[in-house]
mmCIF file with all atom_site columns, C-alpha atoms in Angstrom:
data_model
loop_
_atom_site.group_PDB
_atom_site.id
_atom_site.type_symbol
_atom_site.label_atom_id
_atom_site.label_alt_id
_atom_site.label_comp_id
_atom_site.label_asym_id
_atom_site.label_entity_id
_atom_site.label_seq_id
_atom_site.pdbx_PDB_ins_code
_atom_site.Cartn_x
_atom_site.Cartn_y
_atom_site.Cartn_z
_atom_site.occupancy
_atom_site.B_iso_or_equiv
_atom_site.pdbx_formal_charge
_atom_site.auth_seq_id
_atom_site.auth_comp_id
_atom_site.auth_asym_id
_atom_site.auth_atom_id
_atom_site.pdbx_PDB_model_num
ATOM 1   C CA . ASP A 1 1   ? 1.243   -0.651 2.620   1.00 0.00 ? 1   ASP A CA 1
ATOM 2   C CA . ILE A 1 2   ? -0.910  2.246  1.469   1.00 0.00 ? 2   ILE A CA 1
ATOM 3   C CA . GLN A 1 3   ? 0.257   3.740  -1.813  1.00 0.00 ? 3   GLN A CA 1
ATOM 4   C CA . MET A 1 4   ? -0.061  7.483  -2.321  1.00 0.00 ? 4   MET A CA 1
ATOM 5   C CA . THR A 1 5   ? -0.195  8.800  -5.882  1.00 0.00 ? 5   THR A CA 1
ATOM 6   C CA . GLN A 1 6   ? 0.165   12.487 -6.686  1.00 0.00 ? 6   GLN A CA 1
ATOM 7   C CA . SER A 1 7   ? -0.786  14.218 -9.882  1.00 0.00 ? 7   SER A CA 1
ATOM 8   C CA . PRO A 1 8   ? 0.491   15.881 -11.858 1.00 0.00 ? 8   PRO A CA 1
ATOM 9   C CA . SER A 1 9   ? 4.181   15.110 -11.376 1.00 0.00 ? 9   SER A CA 1
ATOM 10  C CA . SER A 1 10  ? 4.963   18.694 -12.317 1.00 0.00 ? 10  SER A CA 1
ATOM 11  C CA . VAL A 1 11  ? 3.042   21.805 -13.199 1.00 0.00 ? 11  VAL A CA 1
ATOM 12  C CA . SER A 1 12  ? 4.127   25.088 -14.748 1.00 0.00 ? 12  SER A CA 1
ATOM 13  C CA . ALA A 1 13  ? 2.309   28.134 -13.477 1.00 0.00 ? 13  ALA A CA 1
ATOM 14  C CA . SER A 1 14  ? 2.617   31.890 -13.231 1.00 0.00 ? 14  SER A CA 1
ATOM 15  C CA . VAL A 1 15  ? 2.575   34.189 -10.232 1.00 0.00 ? 15  VAL A CA 1
ATOM 16  C CA . GLY A 1 16  ? -1.031  34.843 -9.301  1.00 0.00 ? 16  GLY A CA 1
ATOM 17  C CA . ASP A 1 17  ? -2.364  31.570 -10.739 1.00 0.00 ? 17  ASP A CA 1
ATOM 18  C CA . ARG A 1 18  ? -4.586  29.181 -8.841  1.00 0.00 ? 18  ARG A CA 1
ATOM 19  C CA . VAL A 1 19  ? -2.995  25.745 -8.693  1.00 0.00 ? 19  VAL A CA 1
ATOM 20  C CA . THR A 1 20  ? -4.622  22.498 -7.586  1.00 0.00 ? 20  THR A CA 1
ATOM 21  C CA . LEU A 1 21  ? -2.605  19.401 -6.730  1.00 0.00 ? 21  LEU A CA 1
ATOM 22  C CA . THR A 1 22  ? -4.167  15.975 -6.252  1.00 0.00 ? 22  THR A CA 1
ATOM 23  C CA . CYS A 1 23  ? -3.241  13.053 -4.021  1.00 0.00 ? 23  CYS A CA 1
ATOM 24  C CA . ARG A 1 24  ? -4.941  9.659  -4.134  1.00 0.00 ? 24  ARG A CA 1
ATOM 25  C CA . ALA A 1 25  ? -4.639  6.862  -1.581  1.00 0.00 ? 25  ALA A CA 1
ATOM 26  C CA . SER A 1 26  ? -4.787  3.187  -2.571  1.00 0.00 ? 26  SER A CA 1
ATOM 27  C CA . GLN A 1 27  ? -7.273  2.572  0.261   1.00 0.00 ? 27  GLN A CA 1
ATOM 28  C CA . PRO A 1 28  ? -9.418  4.812  2.473   1.00 0.00 ? 28  PRO A CA 1
ATOM 29  C CA . ILE A 1 29  ? -7.471  6.850  5.009   1.00 0.00 ? 29  ILE A CA 1
ATOM 30  C CA . ALA A 1 30  ? -10.318 8.955  6.460   1.00 0.00 ? 30  ALA A CA 1
ATOM 31  C CA . SER A 1 31  ? -8.790  12.436 6.845   1.00 0.00 ? 31  SER A CA 1
ATOM 32  C CA . TRP A 1 32  ? -5.326  11.333 7.945   1.00 0.00 ? 32  TRP A CA 1
ATOM 33  C CA . LEU A 1 33  ? -3.564  13.241 5.199   1.00 0.00 ? 33  LEU A CA 1
ATOM 34  C CA . ALA A 1 34  ? -0.881  15.917 5.425   1.00 0.00 ? 34  ALA A CA 1
ATOM 35  C CA . TRP A 1 35  ? 0.767   18.168 2.850   1.00 0.00 ? 35  TRP A CA 1
ATOM 36  C CA . TYR A 1 36  ? 4.355   19.378 2.928   1.00 0.00 ? 36  TYR A CA 1
ATOM 37  C CA . GLN A 1 37  ? 6.350   21.889 0.910   1.00 0.00 ? 37  GLN A CA 1
ATOM 38  C CA . GLN A 1 38  ? 10.028  21.303 0.191   1.00 0.00 ? 38  GLN A CA 1
ATOM 39  C CA . LYS A 1 39  ? 12.475  23.696 -1.426  1.00 0.00 ? 39  LYS A CA 1
ATOM 40  C CA . PRO A 1 40  ? 15.868  22.545 -2.756  1.00 0.00 ? 40  PRO A CA 1
ATOM 41  C CA . GLY A 1 41  ? 18.399  21.921 -0.010  1.00 0.00 ? 41  GLY A CA 1
ATOM 42  C CA . GLU A 1 42  ? 15.837  22.373 2.747   1.00 0.00 ? 42  GLU A CA 1
ATOM 43  C CA . ALA A 1 43  ? 13.828  20.111 5.006   1.00 0.00 ? 43  ALA A CA 1
ATOM 44  C CA . PRO A 1 44  ? 10.129  19.704 4.249   1.00 0.00 ? 44  PRO A CA 1
ATOM 45  C CA . LYS A 1 45  ? 7.693   22.069 5.933   1.00 0.00 ? 45  LYS A CA 1
ATOM 46  C CA . LEU A 1 46  ? 4.218   21.125 7.125   1.00 0.00 ? 46  LEU A CA 1
ATOM 47  C CA . LEU A 1 47  ? 1.437   23.057 5.375   1.00 0.00 ? 47  LEU A CA 1
ATOM 48  C CA . ILE A 1 48  ? -1.803  21.159 6.005   1.00 0.00 ? 48  ILE A CA 1
ATOM 49  C CA . TYR A 1 49  ? -2.705  18.402 8.468   1.00 0.00 ? 49  TYR A CA 1
ATOM 50  C CA . VAL A 1 50  ? -5.765  16.216 8.875   1.00 0.00 ? 50  VAL A CA 1
ATOM 51  C CA . ALA A 1 51  ? -6.630  17.010 5.252   1.00 0.00 ? 51  ALA A CA 1
ATOM 52  C CA . SER A 1 52  ? -7.803  20.585 5.714   1.00 0.00 ? 52  SER A CA 1
ATOM 53  C CA . HIS A 1 53  ? -6.233  22.151 8.816   1.00 0.00 ? 53  HIS A CA 1
ATOM 54  C CA . LEU A 1 54  ? -3.770  24.948 8.091   1.00 0.00 ? 54  LEU A CA 1
ATOM 55  C CA . GLN A 1 55  ? -0.561  24.753 10.119  1.00 0.00 ? 55  GLN A CA 1
ATOM 56  C CA . ASN A 1 56  ? 0.214   27.844 12.226  1.00 0.00 ? 56  ASN A CA 1
ATOM 57  C CA . GLY A 1 57  ? 2.090   30.452 10.229  1.00 0.00 ? 57  GLY A CA 1
ATOM 58  C CA . VAL A 1 58  ? 1.182   29.065 6.803   1.00 0.00 ? 58  VAL A CA 1
ATOM 59  C CA . PRO A 1 59  ? -0.427  31.643 4.492   1.00 0.00 ? 59  PRO A CA 1
ATOM 60  C CA . SER A 1 60  ? -4.161  31.327 3.959   1.00 0.00 ? 60  SER A CA 1
ATOM 61  C CA . ARG A 1 61  ? -3.710  31.006 0.185   1.00 0.00 ? 61  ARG A CA 1
ATOM 62  C CA . PHE A 1 62  ? -2.969  27.337 0.923   1.00 0.00 ? 62  PHE A CA 1
ATOM 63  C CA . SER A 1 63  ? -5.987  25.125 1.482   1.00 0.00 ? 63  SER A CA 1
ATOM 64  C CA . GLY A 1 64  ? -6.638  21.409 1.606   1.00 0.00 ? 64  GLY A CA 1
ATOM 65  C CA . SER A 1 65  ? -9.707  19.278 1.124   1.00 0.00 ? 65  SER A CA 1
ATOM 66  C CA . GLY A 1 66  ? -10.833 15.697 0.701   1.00 0.00 ? 66  GLY A CA 1
ATOM 67  C CA . SER A 1 67  ? -11.384 12.515 2.656   1.00 0.00 ? 67  SER A CA 1
ATOM 68  C CA . GLY A 1 68  ? -11.296 8.806  2.030   1.00 0.00 ? 68  GLY A CA 1
ATOM 69  C CA . THR A 1 69  ? -9.059  8.294  -0.966  1.00 0.00 ? 69  THR A CA 1
ATOM 70  C CA . GLU A 1 70  ? -8.973  11.610 -2.823  1.00 0.00 ? 70  GLU A CA 1
ATOM 71  C CA . PHE A 1 71  ? -7.430  14.835 -1.597  1.00 0.00 ? 71  PHE A CA 1
ATOM 72  C CA . THR A 1 72  ? -6.446  18.195 -3.027  1.00 0.00 ? 72  THR A CA 1
ATOM 73  C CA . LEU A 1 73  ? -4.086  21.013 -2.121  1.00 0.00 ? 73  LEU A CA 1
ATOM 74  C CA . THR A 1 74  ? -4.981  24.370 -3.639  1.00 0.00 ? 74  THR A CA 1
ATOM 75  C CA . ILE A 1 75  ? -2.759  27.409 -3.802  1.00 0.00 ? 75  ILE A CA 1
ATOM 76  C CA . SER A 1 76  ? -4.891  30.479 -4.528  1.00 0.00 ? 76  SER A CA 1
ATOM 77  C CA . GLY A 1 77  ? -2.726  33.211 -5.952  1.00 0.00 ? 77  GLY A CA 1
ATOM 78  C CA . LEU A 1 78  ? 0.677   31.624 -6.450  1.00 0.00 ? 78  LEU A CA 1
ATOM 79  C CA . GLN A 1 79  ? 3.560   33.645 -5.004  1.00 0.00 ? 79  GLN A CA 1
ATOM 80  C CA . PRO A 1 80  ? 7.250   33.501 -6.033  1.00 0.00 ? 80  PRO A CA 1
ATOM 81  C CA . GLU A 1 81  ? 8.131   31.723 -2.781  1.00 0.00 ? 81  GLU A CA 1
ATOM 82  C CA . ASP A 1 82  ? 5.626   28.937 -3.540  1.00 0.00 ? 82  ASP A CA 1
ATOM 83  C CA . PHE A 1 83  ? 7.693   27.412 -6.321  1.00 0.00 ? 83  PHE A CA 1
ATOM 84  C CA . ALA A 1 84  ? 8.741   24.147 -4.699  1.00 0.00 ? 84  ALA A CA 1
ATOM 85  C CA . THR A 1 85  ? 7.929   20.448 -4.532  1.00 0.00 ? 85  THR A CA 1
ATOM 86  C CA . TYR A 1 86  ? 4.818   19.376 -2.624  1.00 0.00 ? 86  TYR A CA 1
ATOM 87  C CA . TYR A 1 87  ? 4.322   15.993 -0.976  1.00 0.00 ? 87  TYR A CA 1
ATOM 88  C CA . CYS A 1 88  ? 1.270   14.356 0.530   1.00 0.00 ? 88  CYS A CA 1
ATOM 89  C CA . GLN A 1 89  ? 1.576   11.816 3.368   1.00 0.00 ? 89  GLN A CA 1
ATOM 90  C CA . GLN A 1 90  ? -0.893  9.390  4.923   1.00 0.00 ? 90  GLN A CA 1
ATOM 91  C CA . GLY A 1 91  ? -0.911  8.874  8.664   1.00 0.00 ? 91  GLY A CA 1
ATOM 92  C CA . ASN A 1 92  ? -3.685  6.275  8.760   1.00 0.00 ? 92  ASN A CA 1
ATOM 93  C CA . SER A 1 93  ? -1.459  3.249  9.213   1.00 0.00 ? 93  SER A CA 1
ATOM 94  C CA . PHE A 1 94  ? 2.202   2.252  9.516   1.00 0.00 ? 94  PHE A CA 1
ATOM 95  C CA . PRO A 1 95  ? 4.323   2.539  7.552   1.00 0.00 ? 95  PRO A CA 1
ATOM 96  C CA . TRP A 1 96  ? 3.359   6.123  6.854   1.00 0.00 ? 96  TRP A CA 1
ATOM 97  C CA . THR A 1 97  ? 3.810   6.708  3.152   1.00 0.00 ? 97  THR A CA 1
ATOM 98  C CA . PHE A 1 98  ? 4.373   9.748  0.984   1.00 0.00 ? 98  PHE A CA 1
ATOM 99  C CA . GLY A 1 99  ? 3.347   10.564 -2.538  1.00 0.00 ? 99  GLY A CA 1
ATOM 100 C CA . GLN A 1 100 ? 6.112   10.924 -5.109  1.00 0.00 ? 100 GLN A CA 1
ATOM 101 C CA . GLY A 1 101 ? 5.781   14.705 -5.120  1.00 0.00 ? 101 GLY A CA 1
ATOM 102 C CA . THR A 1 102 ? 4.504   17.438 -7.439  1.00 0.00 ? 102 THR A CA 1
ATOM 103 C CA . LYS A 1 103 ? 6.973   20.056 -8.566  1.00 0.00 ? 103 LYS A CA 1
ATOM 104 C CA . VAL A 1 104 ? 5.485   23.515 -9.078  1.00 0.00 ? 104 VAL A CA 1
ATOM 105 C CA . GLU A 1 105 ? 7.630   25.378 -11.584 1.00 0.00 ? 105 GLU A CA 1
ATOM 106 C CA . ILE A 1 106 ? 7.670   28.894 -12.933 1.00 0.00 ? 106 ILE A CA 1
ATOM 107 C CA . LYS A 1 107 ? 5.989   29.274 -16.318 1.00 0.00 ? 107 LYS A CA 1
ATOM 108 C CA . ASP B 2 1   ? 10.722  26.993 18.515  1.00 0.00 ? 1   ASP B CA 1
ATOM 109 C CA . VAL B 2 2   ? 11.357  23.284 18.275  1.00 0.00 ? 2   VAL B CA 1
ATOM 110 C CA . GLN B 2 3   ? 14.843  22.384 17.124  1.00 0.00 ? 3   GLN B CA 1
ATOM 111 C CA . LEU B 2 4   ? 15.934  18.945 15.973  1.00 0.00 ? 4   LEU B CA 1
ATOM 112 C CA . VAL B 2 5   ? 19.626  18.585 15.172  1.00 0.00 ? 5   VAL B CA 1
ATOM 113 C CA . GLU B 2 6   ? 20.908  15.430 13.512  1.00 0.00 ? 6   GLU B CA 1
ATOM 114 C CA . SER B 2 7   ? 24.474  14.213 13.568  1.00 0.00 ? 7   SER B CA 1
ATOM 115 C CA . GLY B 2 8   ? 26.430  11.087 12.736  1.00 0.00 ? 8   GLY B CA 1
ATOM 116 C CA . GLY B 2 9   ? 26.101  10.922 8.986   1.00 0.00 ? 9   GLY B CA 1
ATOM 117 C CA . GLY B 2 10  ? 29.025  10.265 6.695   1.00 0.00 ? 10  GLY B CA 1
ATOM 118 C CA . LEU B 2 11  ? 30.576  7.947  4.146   1.00 0.00 ? 11  LEU B CA 1
ATOM 119 C CA . VAL B 2 12  ? 30.541  4.223  4.900   1.00 0.00 ? 12  VAL B CA 1
ATOM 120 C CA . GLN B 2 13  ? 31.258  1.101  2.881   1.00 0.00 ? 13  GLN B CA 1
ATOM 121 C CA . PRO B 2 14  ? 28.532  -1.394 2.040   1.00 0.00 ? 14  PRO B CA 1
ATOM 122 C CA . GLY B 2 15  ? 28.003  -3.722 4.989   1.00 0.00 ? 15  GLY B CA 1
ATOM 123 C CA . GLY B 2 16  ? 29.140  -1.081 7.446   1.00 0.00 ? 16  GLY B CA 1
ATOM 124 C CA . SER B 2 17  ? 27.359  0.628  10.312  1.00 0.00 ? 17  SER B CA 1
ATOM 125 C CA . LEU B 2 18  ? 26.494  4.147  11.397  1.00 0.00 ? 18  LEU B CA 1
ATOM 126 C CA . ARG B 2 19  ? 24.619  5.590  14.335  1.00 0.00 ? 19  ARG B CA 1
ATOM 127 C CA . LEU B 2 20  ? 22.617  8.747  13.785  1.00 0.00 ? 20  LEU B CA 1
ATOM 128 C CA . SER B 2 21  ? 21.691  11.009 16.668  1.00 0.00 ? 21  SER B CA 1
ATOM 129 C CA . CYS B 2 22  ? 18.990  13.624 16.984  1.00 0.00 ? 22  CYS B CA 1
ATOM 130 C CA . ALA B 2 23  ? 19.153  16.239 19.741  1.00 0.00 ? 23  ALA B CA 1
ATOM 131 C CA . ALA B 2 24  ? 15.865  17.942 20.521  1.00 0.00 ? 24  ALA B CA 1
ATOM 132 C CA . SER B 2 25  ? 15.284  21.308 22.135  1.00 0.00 ? 25  SER B CA 1
ATOM 133 C CA . GLY B 2 26  ? 12.709  24.050 22.331  1.00 0.00 ? 26  GLY B CA 1
ATOM 134 C CA . PHE B 2 27  ? 9.750   21.868 23.297  1.00 0.00 ? 27  PHE B CA 1
ATOM 135 C CA . THR B 2 28  ? 8.502   24.768 25.397  1.00 0.00 ? 28  THR B CA 1
ATOM 136 C CA . SER B 2 29  ? 5.057   25.705 24.070  1.00 0.00 ? 29  SER B CA 1
ATOM 137 C CA . GLY B 2 30  ? 3.489   22.273 24.179  1.00 0.00 ? 30  GLY B CA 1
ATOM 138 C CA . LEU B 2 31  ? 4.195   18.853 25.554  1.00 0.00 ? 31  LEU B CA 1
ATOM 139 C CA . PRO B 2 32  ? 7.730   17.889 26.613  1.00 0.00 ? 32  PRO B CA 1
ATOM 140 C CA . PHE B 2 33  ? 9.981   15.639 24.517  1.00 0.00 ? 33  PHE B CA 1
ATOM 141 C CA . ASN B 2 34  ? 9.023   12.556 26.485  1.00 0.00 ? 34  ASN B CA 1
ATOM 142 C CA . ARG B 2 35  ? 5.383   12.852 25.356  1.00 0.00 ? 35  ARG B CA 1
ATOM 143 C CA . TYR B 2 36  ? 6.066   12.715 21.607  1.00 0.00 ? 36  TYR B CA 1
ATOM 144 C CA . TRP B 2 37  ? 6.597   9.854  19.201  1.00 0.00 ? 37  TRP B CA 1
ATOM 145 C CA . MET B 2 38  ? 9.770   10.523 17.203  1.00 0.00 ? 38  MET B CA 1
ATOM 146 C CA . ILE B 2 39  ? 10.418  9.575  13.601  1.00 0.00 ? 39  ILE B CA 1
ATOM 147 C CA . TRP B 2 40  ? 13.215  9.142  11.065  1.00 0.00 ? 40  TRP B CA 1
ATOM 148 C CA . VAL B 2 41  ? 12.530  9.930  7.403   1.00 0.00 ? 41  VAL B CA 1
ATOM 149 C CA . ARG B 2 42  ? 15.006  9.642  4.540   1.00 0.00 ? 42  ARG B CA 1
ATOM 150 C CA . GLN B 2 43  ? 15.357  11.087 1.073   1.00 0.00 ? 43  GLN B CA 1
ATOM 151 C CA . ALA B 2 44  ? 17.637  9.549  -1.525  1.00 0.00 ? 44  ALA B CA 1
ATOM 152 C CA . PRO B 2 45  ? 19.407  12.026 -3.834  1.00 0.00 ? 45  PRO B CA 1
ATOM 153 C CA . GLY B 2 46  ? 16.884  13.558 -6.221  1.00 0.00 ? 46  GLY B CA 1
ATOM 154 C CA . LYS B 2 47  ? 14.079  11.327 -4.918  1.00 0.00 ? 47  LYS B CA 1
ATOM 155 C CA . GLY B 2 48  ? 11.040  11.607 -2.698  1.00 0.00 ? 48  GLY B CA 1
ATOM 156 C CA . LEU B 2 49  ? 10.520  11.134 1.017   1.00 0.00 ? 49  LEU B CA 1
ATOM 157 C CA . GLU B 2 50  ? 10.454  7.751  2.747   1.00 0.00 ? 50  GLU B CA 1
ATOM 158 C CA . TRP B 2 51  ? 9.313   7.169  6.326   1.00 0.00 ? 51  TRP B CA 1
ATOM 159 C CA . VAL B 2 52  ? 11.903  4.858  7.921   1.00 0.00 ? 52  VAL B CA 1
ATOM 160 C CA . ALA B 2 53  ? 10.962  4.253  11.546  1.00 0.00 ? 53  ALA B CA 1
ATOM 161 C CA . ASN B 2 54  ? 9.227   5.663  14.564  1.00 0.00 ? 54  ASN B CA 1
ATOM 162 C CA . ILE B 2 55  ? 9.311   5.177  18.323  1.00 0.00 ? 55  ILE B CA 1
ATOM 163 C CA . LYS B 2 56  ? 6.648   5.749  20.934  1.00 0.00 ? 56  LYS B CA 1
ATOM 164 C CA . ALA B 2 57  ? 7.099   8.434  23.572  1.00 0.00 ? 57  ALA B CA 1
ATOM 165 C CA . ASP B 2 58  ? 8.137   5.934  26.257  1.00 0.00 ? 58  ASP B CA 1
ATOM 166 C CA . GLY B 2 59  ? 10.116  3.767  23.840  1.00 0.00 ? 59  GLY B CA 1
ATOM 167 C CA . SER B 2 60  ? 7.791   0.791  24.246  1.00 0.00 ? 60  SER B CA 1
ATOM 168 C CA . GLU B 2 61  ? 6.723   0.562  20.608  1.00 0.00 ? 61  GLU B CA 1
ATOM 169 C CA . LYS B 2 62  ? 8.767   0.800  17.442  1.00 0.00 ? 62  LYS B CA 1
ATOM 170 C CA . ASN B 2 63  ? 7.813   0.491  13.791  1.00 0.00 ? 63  ASN B CA 1
ATOM 171 C CA . TYR B 2 64  ? 9.976   0.137  10.685  1.00 0.00 ? 64  TYR B CA 1
ATOM 172 C CA . VAL B 2 65  ? 9.578   0.219  6.933   1.00 0.00 ? 65  VAL B CA 1
ATOM 173 C CA . ASP B 2 66  ? 10.123  -3.264 5.514   1.00 0.00 ? 66  ASP B CA 1
ATOM 174 C CA . SER B 2 67  ? 13.331  -2.346 3.697   1.00 0.00 ? 67  SER B CA 1
ATOM 175 C CA . VAL B 2 68  ? 15.201  -1.657 6.965   1.00 0.00 ? 68  VAL B CA 1
ATOM 176 C CA . LYS B 2 69  ? 13.675  -4.263 9.271   1.00 0.00 ? 69  LYS B CA 1
ATOM 177 C CA . GLY B 2 70  ? 16.353  -6.344 10.952  1.00 0.00 ? 70  GLY B CA 1
ATOM 178 C CA . ARG B 2 71  ? 19.096  -3.874 9.987   1.00 0.00 ? 71  ARG B CA 1
ATOM 179 C CA . PHE B 2 72  ? 18.076  -0.562 11.593  1.00 0.00 ? 72  PHE B CA 1
ATOM 180 C CA . THR B 2 73  ? 17.152  0.056  15.214  1.00 0.00 ? 73  THR B CA 1
ATOM 181 C CA . ILE B 2 74  ? 15.473  3.182  16.516  1.00 0.00 ? 74  ILE B CA 1
ATOM 182 C CA . SER B 2 75  ? 15.888  4.200  20.148  1.00 0.00 ? 75  SER B CA 1
ATOM 183 C CA . ARG B 2 76  ? 15.585  7.221  22.408  1.00 0.00 ? 76  ARG B CA 1
ATOM 184 C CA . ASP B 2 77  ? 16.866  8.667  25.644  1.00 0.00 ? 77  ASP B CA 1
ATOM 185 C CA . ASN B 2 78  ? 14.249  10.931 27.149  1.00 0.00 ? 78  ASN B CA 1
ATOM 186 C CA . ALA B 2 79  ? 16.603  12.216 29.820  1.00 0.00 ? 79  ALA B CA 1
ATOM 187 C CA . GLN B 2 80  ? 18.911  13.440 27.054  1.00 0.00 ? 80  GLN B CA 1
ATOM 188 C CA . LYS B 2 81  ? 16.003  14.514 24.815  1.00 0.00 ? 81  LYS B CA 1
ATOM 189 C CA . SER B 2 82  ? 17.517  12.509 22.018  1.00 0.00 ? 82  SER B CA 1
ATOM 190 C CA . SER B 2 83  ? 16.549  9.963  19.411  1.00 0.00 ? 83  SER B CA 1
ATOM 191 C CA . TYR B 2 84  ? 18.900  7.562  17.645  1.00 0.00 ? 84  TYR B CA 1
ATOM 192 C CA . LEU B 2 85  ? 18.986  5.406  14.533  1.00 0.00 ? 85  LEU B CA 1
ATOM 193 C CA . GLN B 2 86  ? 21.467  2.537  14.554  1.00 0.00 ? 86  GLN B CA 1
ATOM 194 C CA . MET B 2 87  ? 22.048  1.424  10.980  1.00 0.00 ? 87  MET B CA 1
ATOM 195 C CA . ASN B 2 88  ? 23.793  -1.904 10.348  1.00 0.00 ? 88  ASN B CA 1
ATOM 196 C CA . SER B 2 89  ? 24.480  -3.905 7.184   1.00 0.00 ? 89  SER B CA 1
ATOM 197 C CA . LEU B 2 90  ? 24.223  -0.718 5.154   1.00 0.00 ? 90  LEU B CA 1
ATOM 198 C CA . ARG B 2 91  ? 23.512  -0.983 1.460   1.00 0.00 ? 91  ARG B CA 1
ATOM 199 C CA . VAL B 2 92  ? 24.151  1.377  -1.439  1.00 0.00 ? 92  VAL B CA 1
ATOM 200 C CA . GLU B 2 93  ? 20.398  1.990  -1.614  1.00 0.00 ? 93  GLU B CA 1
ATOM 201 C CA . ASP B 2 94  ? 20.435  3.358  1.947   1.00 0.00 ? 94  ASP B CA 1
ATOM 202 C CA . THR B 2 95  ? 22.273  6.429  0.642   1.00 0.00 ? 95  THR B CA 1
ATOM 203 C CA . ALA B 2 96  ? 20.093  9.408  1.554   1.00 0.00 ? 96  ALA B CA 1
ATOM 204 C CA . VAL B 2 97  ? 19.630  12.467 3.681   1.00 0.00 ? 97  VAL B CA 1
ATOM 205 C CA . TYR B 2 98  ? 18.165  11.259 6.974   1.00 0.00 ? 98  TYR B CA 1
ATOM 206 C CA . TYR B 2 99  ? 15.792  13.589 8.788   1.00 0.00 ? 99  TYR B CA 1
ATOM 207 C CA . CYS B 2 100 ? 14.819  13.394 12.426  1.00 0.00 ? 100 CYS B CA 1
ATOM 208 C CA . ALA B 2 101 ? 11.210  14.483 12.877  1.00 0.00 ? 101 ALA B CA 1
ATOM 209 C CA . ARG B 2 102 ? 8.511   14.905 15.488  1.00 0.00 ? 102 ARG B CA 1
ATOM 210 C CA . ASP B 2 103 ? 5.142   13.189 15.257  1.00 0.00 ? 103 ASP B CA 1
ATOM 211 C CA . GLY B 2 104 ? 2.434   15.800 15.637  1.00 0.00 ? 104 GLY B CA 1
ATOM 212 C CA . GLY B 2 105 ? -0.298  13.177 15.616  1.00 0.00 ? 105 GLY B CA 1
ATOM 213 C CA . PHE B 2 106 ? -0.607  11.313 12.289  1.00 0.00 ? 106 PHE B CA 1
ATOM 214 C CA . TYR B 2 107 ? 1.671   13.874 10.613  1.00 0.00 ? 107 TYR B CA 1
ATOM 215 C CA . ILE B 2 108 ? 5.118   15.426 11.024  1.00 0.00 ? 108 ILE B CA 1
ATOM 216 C CA . ASP B 2 109 ? 5.087   18.875 12.559  1.00 0.00 ? 109 ASP B CA 1
ATOM 217 C CA . SER B 2 110 ? 8.828   19.486 12.997  1.00 0.00 ? 110 SER B CA 1
ATOM 218 C CA . TRP B 2 111 ? 11.851  18.420 10.971  1.00 0.00 ? 111 TRP B CA 1
ATOM 219 C CA . GLY B 2 112 ? 15.596  18.569 11.516  1.00 0.00 ? 112 GLY B CA 1
ATOM 220 C CA . GLN B 2 113 ? 17.923  19.864 8.814   1.00 0.00 ? 113 GLN B CA 1
ATOM 221 C CA . GLY B 2 114 ? 19.029  16.362 7.866   1.00 0.00 ? 114 GLY B CA 1
ATOM 222 C CA . THR B 2 115 ? 22.298  14.443 7.831   1.00 0.00 ? 115 THR B CA 1
ATOM 223 C CA . LEU B 2 116 ? 23.730  12.792 4.719   1.00 0.00 ? 116 LEU B CA 1
ATOM 224 C CA . VAL B 2 117 ? 24.555  9.100  4.736   1.00 0.00 ? 117 VAL B CA 1
ATOM 225 C CA . SER B 2 118 ? 26.559  7.869  1.755   1.00 0.00 ? 118 SER B CA 1
ATOM 226 C CA . VAL B 2 119 ? 27.105  4.143  1.275   1.00 0.00 ? 119 VAL B CA 1
ATOM 227 C CA . SER B 2 120 ? 29.754  3.441  -1.298  1.00 0.00 ? 120 SER B CA 1
ATOM 228 C CA . SER B 2 121 ? 32.864  1.410  -1.847  1.00 0.00 ? 121 SER B CA 1
#
């Protein structure tokens, strides 16, 4: 199975900050990488698919990049509603696997 | 908008069984239900997400995470626009919120609200 590793596990940031989250795959996955946002008590929400494509309705302050084994999610200008846990997921091969999550907390 | 509504969760003793259902609606702006792979994902309390199983649009192919192989069975009824997860020989470590989800093509583009399965004596 492909292992997905996210870093950091948590980050403290302020409103307006630029935040970059990293996800690494244990083997190349081309661009088959998605990012999700999850708030407590809610289902995850798709933000980015195929590494860099913004899902309809997601604010443009979210952006994704990378290919192969290293990927990033950047939030440019953190908003109060962005404090949540973010997960990456590889769709290159079954079983699909998720990273352990990065919690973005208020500083 | 796509809606996925899970049901069937609850409290069960170790070794017991449960059948989860997922009713789909709102597949109006794209392909119909019977053209999508469907997925089940779970999340143990306070933990991360784990992909559990998926099923091809016509039901001809199914995949499972190793930890549930031989115990869980995914199925679907396209006429009813529903997906199911039969869970047998349940273990304490199967305790989680189970989400029904739609495969958007190598990623999940729609999620249900989840149903809680608790395995405890």
